Short mmCIF file of C-alpha atoms (C1' of nucleotides) in Angstrom, two decimals:
data_model
loop_
_atom_site.label_atom_id
_atom_site.label_comp_id
_atom_site.label_asym_id
_atom_site.label_seq_id
_atom_site.Cartn_x
_atom_site.Cartn_y
_atom_site.Cartn_z
CA MET A 1 70.29 -14.19 34.84
CA THR A 2 69.25 -12.79 38.23
CA PRO A 3 69.63 -9.05 38.05
CA GLU A 4 70.64 -7.77 41.43
CA THR A 5 69.44 -4.35 42.41
CA ILE A 6 71.52 -3.89 45.53
CA LYS A 7 73.70 -0.92 44.83
CA ILE A 8 77.07 -0.47 46.41
CA ALA A 9 78.76 2.80 45.56
CA CYS A 10 81.93 2.89 43.46
CA SER A 11 83.11 5.57 45.83
CA ASN A 12 83.50 3.09 48.64
CA CYS A 13 84.21 -0.07 46.65
CA ASN A 14 87.38 -1.83 47.68
CA LEU A 15 88.23 -2.46 44.04
CA ARG A 16 88.23 1.19 43.16
CA GLU A 17 92.00 1.42 42.72
CA LEU A 18 91.88 -1.37 40.17
CA CYS A 19 88.87 -0.43 38.18
CA MET A 20 88.25 3.29 38.49
CA PRO A 21 90.28 6.39 37.74
CA ILE A 22 92.35 7.84 40.50
CA GLY A 23 92.76 11.51 41.23
CA LEU A 24 89.11 12.50 41.11
CA ASP A 25 87.76 14.96 43.62
CA THR A 26 84.85 14.07 45.89
CA ALA A 27 82.18 15.57 43.69
CA GLU A 28 83.44 13.66 40.66
CA LEU A 29 83.66 10.49 42.65
CA GLU A 30 80.03 10.71 43.59
CA ARG A 31 79.02 11.18 40.00
CA LEU A 32 80.87 7.98 39.18
CA ASP A 33 78.38 6.09 41.29
CA GLN A 34 75.76 6.91 38.69
CA ILE A 35 77.55 4.78 36.18
CA VAL A 36 76.79 1.45 37.78
CA ALA A 37 73.18 0.71 36.91
CA THR A 38 72.91 -2.62 38.70
CA ARG A 39 74.86 -5.57 39.86
CA ARG A 40 74.45 -8.92 38.24
CA LYS A 41 75.33 -12.36 39.53
CA VAL A 42 76.56 -14.93 37.05
CA LYS A 43 76.73 -18.58 37.99
CA ARG A 44 79.62 -20.85 37.09
CA ARG A 45 79.52 -21.85 33.40
CA ASP A 46 76.89 -19.21 32.58
CA THR A 47 77.67 -16.51 30.05
CA LEU A 48 77.68 -12.84 30.94
CA PHE A 49 77.30 -12.05 27.27
CA ARG A 50 77.50 -14.03 24.11
CA HIS A 51 78.88 -13.23 20.70
CA GLY A 52 76.19 -11.68 18.51
CA GLU A 53 74.21 -10.25 21.42
CA ARG A 54 73.45 -6.56 21.37
CA PHE A 55 76.08 -4.51 23.17
CA THR A 56 74.78 -2.14 25.82
CA SER A 57 77.15 -2.16 28.74
CA LEU A 58 80.62 -2.70 29.98
CA TYR A 59 81.04 -4.88 33.04
CA ALA A 60 83.38 -4.44 35.97
CA ILE A 61 84.10 -7.73 37.67
CA ARG A 62 83.52 -7.63 41.41
CA THR A 63 84.10 -11.26 42.23
CA GLY A 64 84.89 -14.39 40.27
CA VAL A 65 86.96 -15.16 37.20
CA PHE A 66 85.78 -15.07 33.60
CA LYS A 67 87.15 -16.34 30.35
CA THR A 68 86.48 -14.66 27.02
CA ARG A 69 86.55 -16.68 23.85
CA VAL A 70 85.97 -16.22 20.15
CA THR A 71 84.41 -18.97 18.09
CA THR A 72 84.30 -19.55 14.36
CA ALA A 73 81.58 -21.03 12.21
CA ASP A 74 83.56 -24.23 11.78
CA GLY A 75 83.72 -24.88 15.50
CA ARG A 76 87.21 -23.68 16.27
CA ASP A 77 87.47 -21.62 19.38
CA GLN A 78 90.12 -19.62 21.10
CA VAL A 79 90.21 -18.33 24.64
CA THR A 80 91.29 -14.69 24.37
CA GLY A 81 91.75 -13.98 28.03
CA PHE A 82 91.02 -14.67 31.68
CA GLN A 83 89.63 -11.74 33.65
CA MET A 84 89.43 -11.25 37.38
CA ALA A 85 88.14 -8.78 39.98
CA GLY A 86 88.56 -5.15 39.04
CA GLU A 87 88.93 -5.81 35.33
CA ILE A 88 86.55 -4.51 32.68
CA ILE A 89 85.00 -6.73 30.03
CA GLY A 90 82.80 -6.08 27.05
CA LEU A 91 85.01 -3.66 25.12
CA ASP A 92 84.78 -5.88 22.06
CA GLY A 93 81.12 -4.92 21.63
CA ILE A 94 81.63 -1.23 20.96
CA VAL A 95 82.61 -1.41 17.27
CA ASN A 96 79.56 -3.12 15.90
CA ASP A 97 77.06 -2.65 18.72
CA ARG A 98 77.20 -6.40 19.09
CA HIS A 99 79.49 -8.51 21.20
CA ALA A 100 82.26 -10.21 19.26
CA CYS A 101 83.06 -12.86 21.85
CA ASP A 102 81.56 -14.85 24.71
CA ALA A 103 82.27 -14.14 28.37
CA VAL A 104 81.86 -17.23 30.55
CA ALA A 105 82.09 -17.32 34.34
CA LEU A 106 84.60 -19.91 35.54
CA GLU A 107 83.13 -19.70 39.03
CA ASP A 108 80.13 -17.97 40.56
CA ALA A 109 80.72 -14.30 39.91
CA GLU A 110 79.31 -10.86 40.31
CA VAL A 111 79.70 -7.86 38.02
CA CYS A 112 78.78 -4.19 38.00
CA VAL A 113 76.70 -3.35 34.93
CA MET A 114 77.79 -0.04 33.43
CA PRO A 115 75.61 1.10 30.52
CA PHE A 116 77.97 2.42 27.88
CA GLU A 117 75.81 5.43 27.12
CA ARG A 118 76.19 6.57 30.69
CA ILE A 119 79.93 6.06 30.54
CA GLU A 120 80.13 8.13 27.38
CA ALA A 121 77.91 10.88 28.77
CA LEU A 122 79.81 11.18 32.00
CA SER A 123 83.22 10.98 30.40
CA ARG A 124 82.34 14.05 28.34
CA GLU A 125 82.17 15.94 31.59
CA VAL A 126 84.73 14.29 33.81
CA ASN A 127 88.06 14.44 32.02
CA GLY A 128 89.62 11.94 34.37
CA LEU A 129 87.01 9.40 33.45
CA GLN A 130 87.44 10.02 29.74
CA ARG A 131 91.15 9.44 30.03
CA HIS A 132 90.54 6.37 32.14
CA VAL A 133 88.27 4.79 29.55
CA HIS A 134 90.88 5.41 26.89
CA LYS A 135 93.56 3.88 29.07
CA ILE A 136 91.51 0.77 29.75
CA MET A 137 91.05 0.16 26.05
CA SER A 138 94.67 0.91 25.28
CA ARG A 139 95.77 -1.44 28.05
CA GLU A 140 93.74 -4.22 26.48
CA ILE A 141 95.39 -3.57 23.11
CA VAL A 142 98.84 -3.74 24.69
CA ARG A 143 97.94 -6.88 26.61
CA GLU A 144 96.90 -8.54 23.38
CA HIS A 145 100.20 -7.54 21.78
CA GLY A 146 101.83 -9.53 24.55
CA VAL A 147 99.66 -12.54 23.84
CA MET A 148 100.53 -12.31 20.16
CA LEU A 149 104.21 -12.35 21.08
CA LEU A 150 103.61 -15.38 23.24
CA LEU A 151 101.62 -17.26 20.61
CA GLY A 152 103.85 -16.24 17.75
CA SER A 153 107.29 -16.85 19.10
CA MET A 154 107.39 -18.85 22.33
CA ARG A 155 107.69 -22.55 22.93
CA ALA A 156 105.36 -24.51 25.19
CA GLU A 157 107.45 -24.17 28.34
CA GLU A 158 107.90 -20.47 27.84
CA ARG A 159 104.19 -19.92 27.26
CA LEU A 160 103.19 -21.74 30.38
CA ALA A 161 105.85 -20.04 32.47
CA ALA A 162 104.66 -16.65 31.24
CA PHE A 163 101.08 -17.63 31.96
CA LEU A 164 101.78 -18.69 35.54
CA LEU A 165 103.83 -15.60 36.28
CA ASN A 166 101.14 -13.37 34.84
CA MET A 167 98.38 -15.02 36.85
CA VAL A 168 100.25 -14.93 40.11
CA GLN A 169 101.28 -11.34 39.58
CA ARG A 170 97.70 -10.24 39.01
CA LEU A 171 96.50 -12.21 42.01
CA HIS A 172 99.24 -10.68 44.11
CA ALA A 173 98.07 -7.21 43.09
CA ARG A 174 94.71 -8.23 44.56
CA GLY A 175 96.16 -9.21 47.88
CA PHE A 176 96.63 -12.93 47.29
CA SER A 177 99.77 -14.96 47.61
CA GLU A 178 102.75 -14.28 45.42
CA SER A 179 103.54 -17.95 45.06
CA GLU A 180 100.33 -19.92 45.36
CA LEU A 181 97.35 -19.90 43.10
CA MET A 182 94.17 -21.79 42.48
CA LEU A 183 93.52 -22.13 38.79
CA ARG A 184 89.89 -21.55 37.93
CA MET A 185 90.18 -22.98 34.43
CA THR A 186 90.78 -26.44 32.98
CA ARG A 187 93.94 -27.57 31.25
CA GLU A 188 92.00 -27.37 28.02
CA GLU A 189 91.11 -23.72 28.61
CA ILE A 190 94.69 -22.88 29.48
CA GLY A 191 95.76 -24.71 26.34
CA SER A 192 93.30 -22.83 24.18
CA TYR A 193 94.58 -19.54 25.54
CA LEU A 194 98.22 -20.52 25.01
CA GLY A 195 97.77 -22.21 21.65
CA LEU A 196 98.59 -25.65 23.04
CA LYS A 197 96.72 -28.91 23.48
CA LEU A 198 95.62 -29.89 26.96
CA GLU A 199 98.05 -32.82 27.03
CA THR A 200 100.93 -30.45 26.38
CA VAL A 201 99.80 -28.18 29.21
CA SER A 202 99.63 -31.18 31.55
CA ARG A 203 103.00 -32.56 30.47
CA THR A 204 104.68 -29.18 30.79
CA LEU A 205 103.28 -28.69 34.28
CA SER A 206 104.59 -32.15 35.19
CA LYS A 207 107.98 -31.10 33.90
CA PHE A 208 107.94 -28.01 36.14
CA VAL A 209 107.22 -30.31 39.07
CA GLU A 210 110.07 -32.68 38.13
CA ASP A 211 112.44 -29.73 37.86
CA GLY A 212 111.42 -28.47 41.28
CA ILE A 213 110.03 -25.27 39.84
CA ALA A 214 106.45 -25.77 41.01
CA GLU A 215 104.19 -28.03 43.00
CA VAL A 216 100.93 -28.99 41.34
CA GLN A 217 97.89 -30.68 42.84
CA GLN A 218 95.14 -30.47 40.30
CA ARG A 219 94.17 -26.82 40.13
CA HIS A 220 96.30 -25.80 43.05
CA VAL A 221 99.73 -24.55 42.02
CA ARG A 222 102.59 -23.46 44.23
CA ILE A 223 105.45 -21.69 42.54
CA VAL A 224 108.61 -22.85 44.25
CA ASP A 225 111.18 -21.19 42.03
CA ALA A 226 109.80 -18.05 40.41
CA ALA A 227 113.27 -17.04 39.27
CA ALA A 228 113.50 -20.22 37.22
CA LEU A 229 110.17 -19.42 35.56
CA ARG A 230 111.41 -15.95 34.72
CA ARG A 231 114.56 -17.43 33.26
CA ILE A 232 112.48 -19.72 31.06
CA VAL A 233 110.39 -16.82 29.77
CA ASP A 234 113.40 -14.66 29.05
CA SER A 235 115.49 -17.42 27.55
CA PRO A 236 116.71 -16.12 24.18
CA ALA A 237 114.25 -17.88 21.90
CA CYS A 238 116.50 -20.98 21.82
CA MET B 1 111.91 13.16 10.52
CA THR B 2 110.89 15.98 8.19
CA PRO B 3 107.76 17.52 9.70
CA GLU B 4 105.52 18.68 6.91
CA THR B 5 103.44 21.73 7.54
CA ILE B 6 101.23 21.54 4.49
CA LYS B 7 97.71 21.15 5.79
CA ILE B 8 94.99 19.37 3.88
CA ALA B 9 91.59 19.41 5.54
CA CYS B 10 89.99 16.22 6.83
CA SER B 11 86.74 17.58 5.49
CA ASN B 12 87.88 17.09 1.92
CA CYS B 13 90.27 14.17 2.39
CA ASN B 14 89.51 11.22 0.16
CA LEU B 15 90.18 8.83 3.03
CA ARG B 16 87.53 10.36 5.23
CA GLU B 17 85.15 7.43 4.97
CA LEU B 18 87.87 5.12 6.24
CA CYS B 19 89.36 7.18 8.98
CA MET B 20 86.80 9.67 10.24
CA PRO B 21 83.33 9.39 11.67
CA ILE B 22 80.41 9.56 9.33
CA GLY B 23 77.20 11.43 10.00
CA LEU B 24 78.68 14.69 11.17
CA ASP B 25 77.13 17.97 10.11
CA THR B 26 79.14 20.60 8.26
CA ALA B 27 80.03 22.59 11.35
CA GLU B 28 81.32 19.50 13.14
CA LEU B 29 83.26 18.46 10.08
CA GLU B 30 85.10 21.72 10.03
CA ARG B 31 86.03 21.39 13.65
CA LEU B 32 87.54 18.02 12.82
CA ASP B 33 90.10 19.77 10.69
CA GLN B 34 91.56 21.23 13.86
CA ILE B 35 92.61 17.78 14.94
CA VAL B 36 95.31 17.31 12.41
CA ALA B 37 98.25 19.35 13.60
CA THR B 38 100.63 18.56 10.78
CA ARG B 39 101.51 15.98 8.21
CA ARG B 40 104.64 13.98 8.51
CA LYS B 41 106.51 12.03 5.87
CA VAL B 42 108.23 8.83 6.89
CA LYS B 43 110.75 7.19 4.61
CA ARG B 44 110.92 3.46 4.01
CA ARG B 45 112.47 1.63 6.97
CA ASP B 46 112.19 4.69 9.22
CA THR B 47 110.13 4.52 12.38
CA LEU B 48 107.12 6.72 12.97
CA PHE B 49 107.45 6.02 16.68
CA ARG B 50 109.45 3.64 18.74
CA HIS B 51 108.66 1.70 21.87
CA GLY B 52 109.53 3.74 24.96
CA GLU B 53 109.07 7.10 23.25
CA ARG B 54 106.70 9.56 24.85
CA PHE B 55 103.17 9.26 23.47
CA THR B 56 101.64 12.47 22.22
CA SER B 57 99.62 11.74 19.12
CA LEU B 58 97.70 9.24 17.12
CA TYR B 59 98.53 8.96 13.45
CA ALA B 60 96.21 8.52 10.51
CA ILE B 61 97.98 6.92 7.59
CA ARG B 62 97.55 8.85 4.35
CA THR B 63 99.83 6.85 2.12
CA GLY B 64 102.13 3.90 2.55
CA VAL B 65 102.07 0.75 4.62
CA PHE B 66 103.43 0.33 8.14
CA LYS B 67 104.20 -2.61 10.33
CA THR B 68 103.97 -2.49 14.11
CA ARG B 69 106.10 -4.78 16.21
CA VAL B 70 106.81 -5.50 19.83
CA THR B 71 110.28 -6.47 20.96
CA THR B 72 111.53 -8.10 24.13
CA ALA B 73 114.74 -7.57 26.05
CA ASP B 74 116.08 -10.91 24.83
CA GLY B 75 115.76 -9.96 21.18
CA ARG B 76 112.56 -11.74 20.29
CA ASP B 77 110.22 -9.72 18.19
CA GLN B 78 106.73 -10.08 16.88
CA VAL B 79 105.00 -8.15 14.13
CA THR B 80 101.59 -7.23 15.57
CA GLY B 81 100.04 -5.83 12.43
CA PHE B 82 100.32 -4.24 9.01
CA GLN B 83 98.52 -0.93 8.61
CA MET B 84 97.52 0.90 5.46
CA ALA B 85 95.89 4.13 4.30
CA GLY B 86 93.03 5.32 6.45
CA GLU B 87 94.03 3.29 9.49
CA ILE B 88 94.98 4.79 12.83
CA ILE B 89 98.13 3.83 14.70
CA GLY B 90 99.55 4.74 18.07
CA LEU B 91 96.72 3.54 20.31
CA ASP B 92 99.17 1.42 22.28
CA GLY B 93 100.73 4.55 23.73
CA ILE B 94 97.71 5.80 25.64
CA VAL B 95 97.97 3.56 28.73
CA ASN B 96 101.41 4.52 29.90
CA ASP B 97 102.01 7.75 28.02
CA ARG B 98 104.73 5.87 26.22
CA HIS B 99 104.57 3.84 23.09
CA ALA B 100 104.58 0.09 23.65
CA CYS B 101 105.64 -0.89 20.14
CA ASP B 102 107.52 0.34 17.09
CA ALA B 103 105.84 1.53 13.92
CA VAL B 104 108.04 1.10 10.85
CA ALA B 105 107.25 2.32 7.35
CA LEU B 106 107.49 -0.49 4.80
CA GLU B 107 107.54 2.08 2.01
CA ASP B 108 107.71 5.86 1.86
CA ALA B 109 104.66 7.02 3.73
CA GLU B 110 102.78 10.02 4.96
CA VAL B 111 100.67 10.38 8.08
CA CYS B 112 98.40 12.97 9.67
CA VAL B 113 99.61 13.83 13.16
CA MET B 114 96.69 14.11 15.58
CA PRO B 115 97.71 15.26 19.07
CA PHE B 116 95.77 13.10 21.48
CA GLU B 117 94.90 16.03 23.74
CA ARG B 118 93.10 17.68 20.87
CA ILE B 119 91.25 14.47 20.09
CA GLU B 120 90.14 14.17 23.68
CA ALA B 121 89.11 17.81 23.92
CA LEU B 122 87.10 17.74 20.74
CA SER B 123 85.50 14.38 21.45
CA ARG B 124 84.07 15.84 24.65
CA GLU B 125 82.09 18.20 22.48
CA VAL B 126 81.38 16.23 19.34
CA ASN B 127 79.58 13.05 20.35
CA GLY B 128 80.10 11.46 16.97
CA LEU B 129 83.83 11.83 17.35
CA GLN B 130 83.79 10.40 20.86
CA ARG B 131 81.94 7.36 19.66
CA HIS B 132 84.26 7.05 16.70
CA VAL B 133 87.37 7.02 18.87
CA HIS B 134 85.83 4.32 21.01
CA LYS B 135 84.96 2.30 17.95
CA ILE B 136 88.46 2.54 16.53
CA MET B 137 89.94 1.18 19.73
CA SER B 138 87.32 -1.52 20.01
CA ARG B 139 87.93 -2.52 16.40
CA GLU B 140 91.60 -2.97 17.16
CA ILE B 141 90.75 -5.19 20.12
CA VAL B 142 88.49 -7.33 17.95
CA ARG B 143 91.09 -7.52 15.20
CA GLU B 144 93.63 -8.79 17.71
CA HIS B 145 91.17 -11.43 18.88
CA GLY B 146 91.18 -12.65 15.30
CA VAL B 147 94.96 -12.78 15.22
CA MET B 148 94.97 -14.72 18.47
CA LEU B 149 92.60 -17.23 16.91
CA LEU B 150 94.89 -17.50 13.93
CA LEU B 151 98.05 -17.92 15.98
CA GLY B 152 96.47 -20.20 18.53
CA SER B 153 94.60 -22.65 16.39
CA MET B 154 95.45 -22.52 12.69
CA ARG B 155 98.02 -24.43 10.72
CA ALA B 156 100.52 -22.78 8.38
CA GLU B 157 98.38 -23.04 5.24
CA GLU B 158 95.35 -21.68 7.02
CA ARG B 159 97.27 -18.76 8.46
CA LEU B 160 98.70 -17.74 5.13
CA ALA B 161 95.37 -18.13 3.38
CA ALA B 162 93.70 -15.95 6.01
CA PHE B 163 96.48 -13.41 5.67
CA LEU B 164 96.21 -13.14 1.89
CA LEU B 165 92.42 -12.88 2.00
CA ASN B 166 92.59 -10.20 4.67
CA MET B 167 95.16 -8.15 2.76
CA VAL B 168 93.33 -8.31 -0.53
CA GLN B 169 90.03 -7.48 1.13
CA ARG B 170 91.45 -4.37 2.76
CA LEU B 171 93.11 -3.31 -0.46
CA HIS B 172 89.88 -3.86 -2.33
CA ALA B 173 88.09 -1.56 0.13
CA ARG B 174 90.62 1.07 -0.93
CA GLY B 175 89.88 0.70 -4.60
CA PHE B 176 92.58 -1.77 -5.54
CA SER B 177 92.19 -5.12 -7.23
CA GLU B 178 90.29 -7.91 -5.57
CA SER B 179 92.72 -10.53 -6.77
CA GLU B 180 96.13 -8.95 -7.17
CA LEU B 181 98.33 -7.48 -4.54
CA MET B 182 101.84 -6.23 -4.07
CA LEU B 183 103.21 -7.29 -0.73
CA ARG B 184 105.13 -4.51 0.95
CA MET B 185 106.73 -6.78 3.52
CA THR B 186 109.33 -9.55 3.41
CA ARG B 187 108.65 -13.24 3.95
CA GLU B 188 110.27 -12.85 7.32
CA GLU B 189 107.88 -10.08 8.34
CA ILE B 190 104.89 -12.11 7.17
CA GLY B 191 106.26 -15.04 9.11
CA SER B 192 106.71 -13.01 12.25
CA TYR B 193 103.13 -11.80 12.02
CA LEU B 194 101.80 -15.31 11.42
CA GLY B 195 104.01 -17.09 13.91
CA LEU B 196 105.90 -18.94 11.18
CA LYS B 197 109.47 -19.00 9.92
CA LEU B 198 110.25 -17.33 6.62
CA GLU B 199 111.04 -20.68 5.01
CA THR B 200 107.58 -21.94 5.91
CA VAL B 201 105.98 -18.85 4.40
CA SER B 202 107.96 -19.38 1.23
CA ARG B 203 107.17 -23.09 1.05
CA THR B 204 103.49 -22.53 1.69
CA LEU B 205 103.30 -19.88 -1.02
CA SER B 206 104.98 -22.32 -3.38
CA LYS B 207 102.37 -24.89 -2.48
CA PHE B 208 99.59 -22.44 -3.34
CA VAL B 209 101.23 -21.96 -6.72
CA GLU B 210 101.52 -25.72 -7.31
CA ASP B 211 97.86 -26.13 -6.41
CA GLY B 212 96.85 -23.42 -8.84
CA ILE B 213 95.48 -21.25 -6.07
CA ALA B 214 97.80 -18.31 -6.62
CA GLU B 215 100.53 -16.96 -8.84
CA VAL B 216 103.54 -15.56 -7.07
CA GLN B 217 106.38 -13.52 -8.47
CA GLN B 218 108.36 -12.24 -5.56
CA ARG B 219 106.18 -9.68 -3.83
CA HIS B 220 103.55 -9.71 -6.52
CA VAL B 221 100.71 -12.11 -5.77
CA ARG B 222 97.73 -12.94 -7.93
CA ILE B 223 94.95 -14.87 -6.27
CA VAL B 224 93.62 -17.27 -8.88
CA ASP B 225 91.20 -19.24 -6.74
CA ALA B 226 89.91 -17.18 -3.84
CA ALA B 227 87.26 -19.78 -3.08
CA ALA B 228 89.97 -22.35 -2.47
CA LEU B 229 91.68 -19.99 -0.04
CA ARG B 230 88.42 -19.49 1.81
CA ARG B 231 87.95 -23.24 1.95
CA ILE B 232 91.39 -23.61 3.48
CA VAL B 233 90.66 -21.00 6.15
CA ASP B 234 87.30 -22.50 7.04
CA SER B 235 88.45 -26.09 6.99
CA PRO B 236 87.35 -27.62 10.29
CA ALA B 237 90.64 -27.46 12.16
CA CYS B 238 91.65 -30.86 10.67
"C1'" DC C 1 127.22 -3.45 -12.83
"C1'" DG C 2 128.40 -5.52 -8.49
"C1'" DG C 3 127.32 -6.75 -3.81
"C1'" DG C 4 124.11 -7.85 -0.45
"C1'" DA C 5 119.62 -8.74 0.89
"C1'" DA C 6 115.59 -11.53 -0.09
"C1'" DG C 7 113.67 -15.71 -1.57
"C1'" DT C 8 113.62 -20.75 -2.77
"C1'" DT C 9 114.42 -25.45 -1.98
"C1'" DG C 10 116.22 -29.71 0.22
"C1'" DA C 11 117.48 -32.77 4.12
"C1'" DC C 12 116.93 -33.71 8.70
"C1'" DC C 13 114.92 -33.54 13.14
"C1'" DA C 14 112.55 -31.56 17.36
"C1'" DC C 15 108.55 -30.21 19.33
"C1'" DC C 16 104.12 -30.69 19.81
"C1'" DC C 17 99.91 -33.14 18.30
"C1'" DT C 18 97.11 -37.33 18.04
"C1'" DC C 19 95.30 -41.30 19.81
"C1'" DA C 20 94.75 -44.25 23.62
"C1'" DA C 21 94.33 -45.98 28.22
"C1'" DA C 22 94.46 -45.48 33.07
"C1'" DT C 23 93.62 -42.66 37.09
"C1'" DC C 24 91.66 -39.18 39.78
"C1'" DT C 25 88.08 -35.88 41.23
"C1'" DG C 26 83.88 -33.77 42.48
"C1'" DG C 27 79.21 -33.73 42.17
"C1'" DT C 28 74.76 -36.36 42.19
"C1'" DG C 29 71.39 -39.46 43.35
"C1'" DG C 30 70.04 -43.59 45.58
"C1'" DC D 1 76.64 -41.62 53.64
"C1'" DC D 2 78.31 -44.00 50.04
"C1'" DA D 3 78.46 -45.57 45.29
"C1'" DC D 4 78.72 -44.15 40.93
"C1'" DC D 5 79.68 -41.59 36.83
"C1'" DA D 6 81.06 -37.97 33.81
"C1'" DG D 7 84.52 -34.95 33.27
"C1'" DA D 8 89.27 -33.69 34.10
"C1'" DT D 9 93.98 -35.04 34.31
"C1'" DT D 10 98.04 -37.76 33.62
"C1'" DT D 11 101.08 -40.50 31.03
"C1'" DG D 12 102.73 -43.23 27.09
"C1'" DA D 13 103.73 -44.31 22.18
"C1'" DG D 14 104.08 -42.84 17.65
"C1'" DG D 15 103.72 -39.58 13.87
"C1'" DG D 16 103.45 -35.05 11.37
"C1'" DT D 17 104.04 -30.18 10.92
"C1'" DG D 18 106.93 -26.79 10.91
"C1'" DG D 19 111.72 -25.41 12.51
"C1'" DT D 20 116.79 -25.54 11.59
"C1'" DC D 21 120.68 -25.45 8.82
"C1'" DA D 22 122.63 -25.03 4.49
"C1'" DA D 23 123.27 -24.14 -0.38
"C1'" DC D 24 121.83 -21.88 -4.26
"C1'" DT D 25 119.29 -18.40 -7.02
"C1'" DT D 26 117.14 -14.07 -7.89
"C1'" DC D 27 116.47 -9.45 -7.46
"C1'" DC D 28 117.16 -4.91 -6.16
"C1'" DC D 29 119.60 -0.90 -4.86
"C1'" DG D 30 123.37 1.89 -4.66
#
DNA sequence: CGGGAAGTTGACCACCCTCAAATCTGGTGG
DNA sequence: CCACCAGATTTGAGGGTGGTCAACTTCCCG
């Protein structure tokens, strides 16, 4: 909860390609900088926002990894996604002016706070931004379709294979290794996301190790045989 | 594929409260009418759009029920939702200018075709419309969170109970009975949506009948004890 | 009115969950 | 700096939920 007032312009942010629209001219780019009100640091385990809180802003992740989760009155909860640098969170809050899920930092993190009113005002004038906002929301809808497919029709191995491939692919797009990754979440959080129990996640990872598909040391995972993982994901339902 | 050119204005459409923004003045309301280019009739089993097709428009459902589904190369498929009058479909197409899922009519249906360029142009000028578009997309994101919760952490009975309650609630909002509904989809389609096999859907429905919770005659369902269904949904995970 | 799709039900079993115990890790305080 | 402890992870044994396969019935739709 330490609001940071240091401003770094979007126009020279190294995450611009991931988080902001491309194809804007210089004048438009400078107007974009107005969108980010402040930066905010969030410590590990702290929430960026919590379900029920008033919605005011979207957040662009600068550093760190978040999880979002929905919780029910009876104590069930479901991780709905893991978000990393360059990704936008908070879209769930727009419908009802209140957030519908919690966003929790899995490691110390920093976000750009973008008041939604500013986004709306500017996107009325900068067509590229308007389109970009629409695309971000649409992308989230399509992503969730993919998760529904995973939860609705894949077996444990397939889910975990898809999860690992997805994580490593997103990390690779951010300049990290194509084959090694450091998981920022527990087995239980992975399980919640994939609709599995933590023991099943652990066992399935062990199986990948046995089969020579991956090497696992706690949170550190090295994908030895990515092709095998892809084969598991694409295996015709069994 | 029979484009209908008959135009009926949004401003006097009886579904306006469901599908269009409220709180617009008369002048703004009339401009809204420009959004709907045409009507289009879709026959049972026909697709309104198909995954891979170029995205041009959103569709507001006037009559009929649709399902949307994603399919994978290896033949898996997953129903991602059932949509009824007043709901908007096609949002998945915005990200990549191509549709990411199929929309299939479960009965003869009619939709309003709303070219997305027109929506974007007008929402730059009518703030209420801009906000409304954002809310519609956000609502879809939140709805999918709910489905993820269902698929990730509920058992068969709970899923089906949640499904029936959700259907009847949406139908009730459209002026239909609070306790009776006619399912427009097969057991297999329900199963795909809920991550269950059709036999499990059938068995679970039979169990509801045994327990005096519902009466089922094929696609016709009468909810006898809605409270019991709610209890099943809210039962602490078990 | 007939054929085919949709739905129901039963038997069996696989996959994943539950419960339990042991081990490992990283952070904290003495 | 080390000991300790809570939390995270692994692994095992056993059981239950829902999947699979199959047969039969019912209901539309053409």
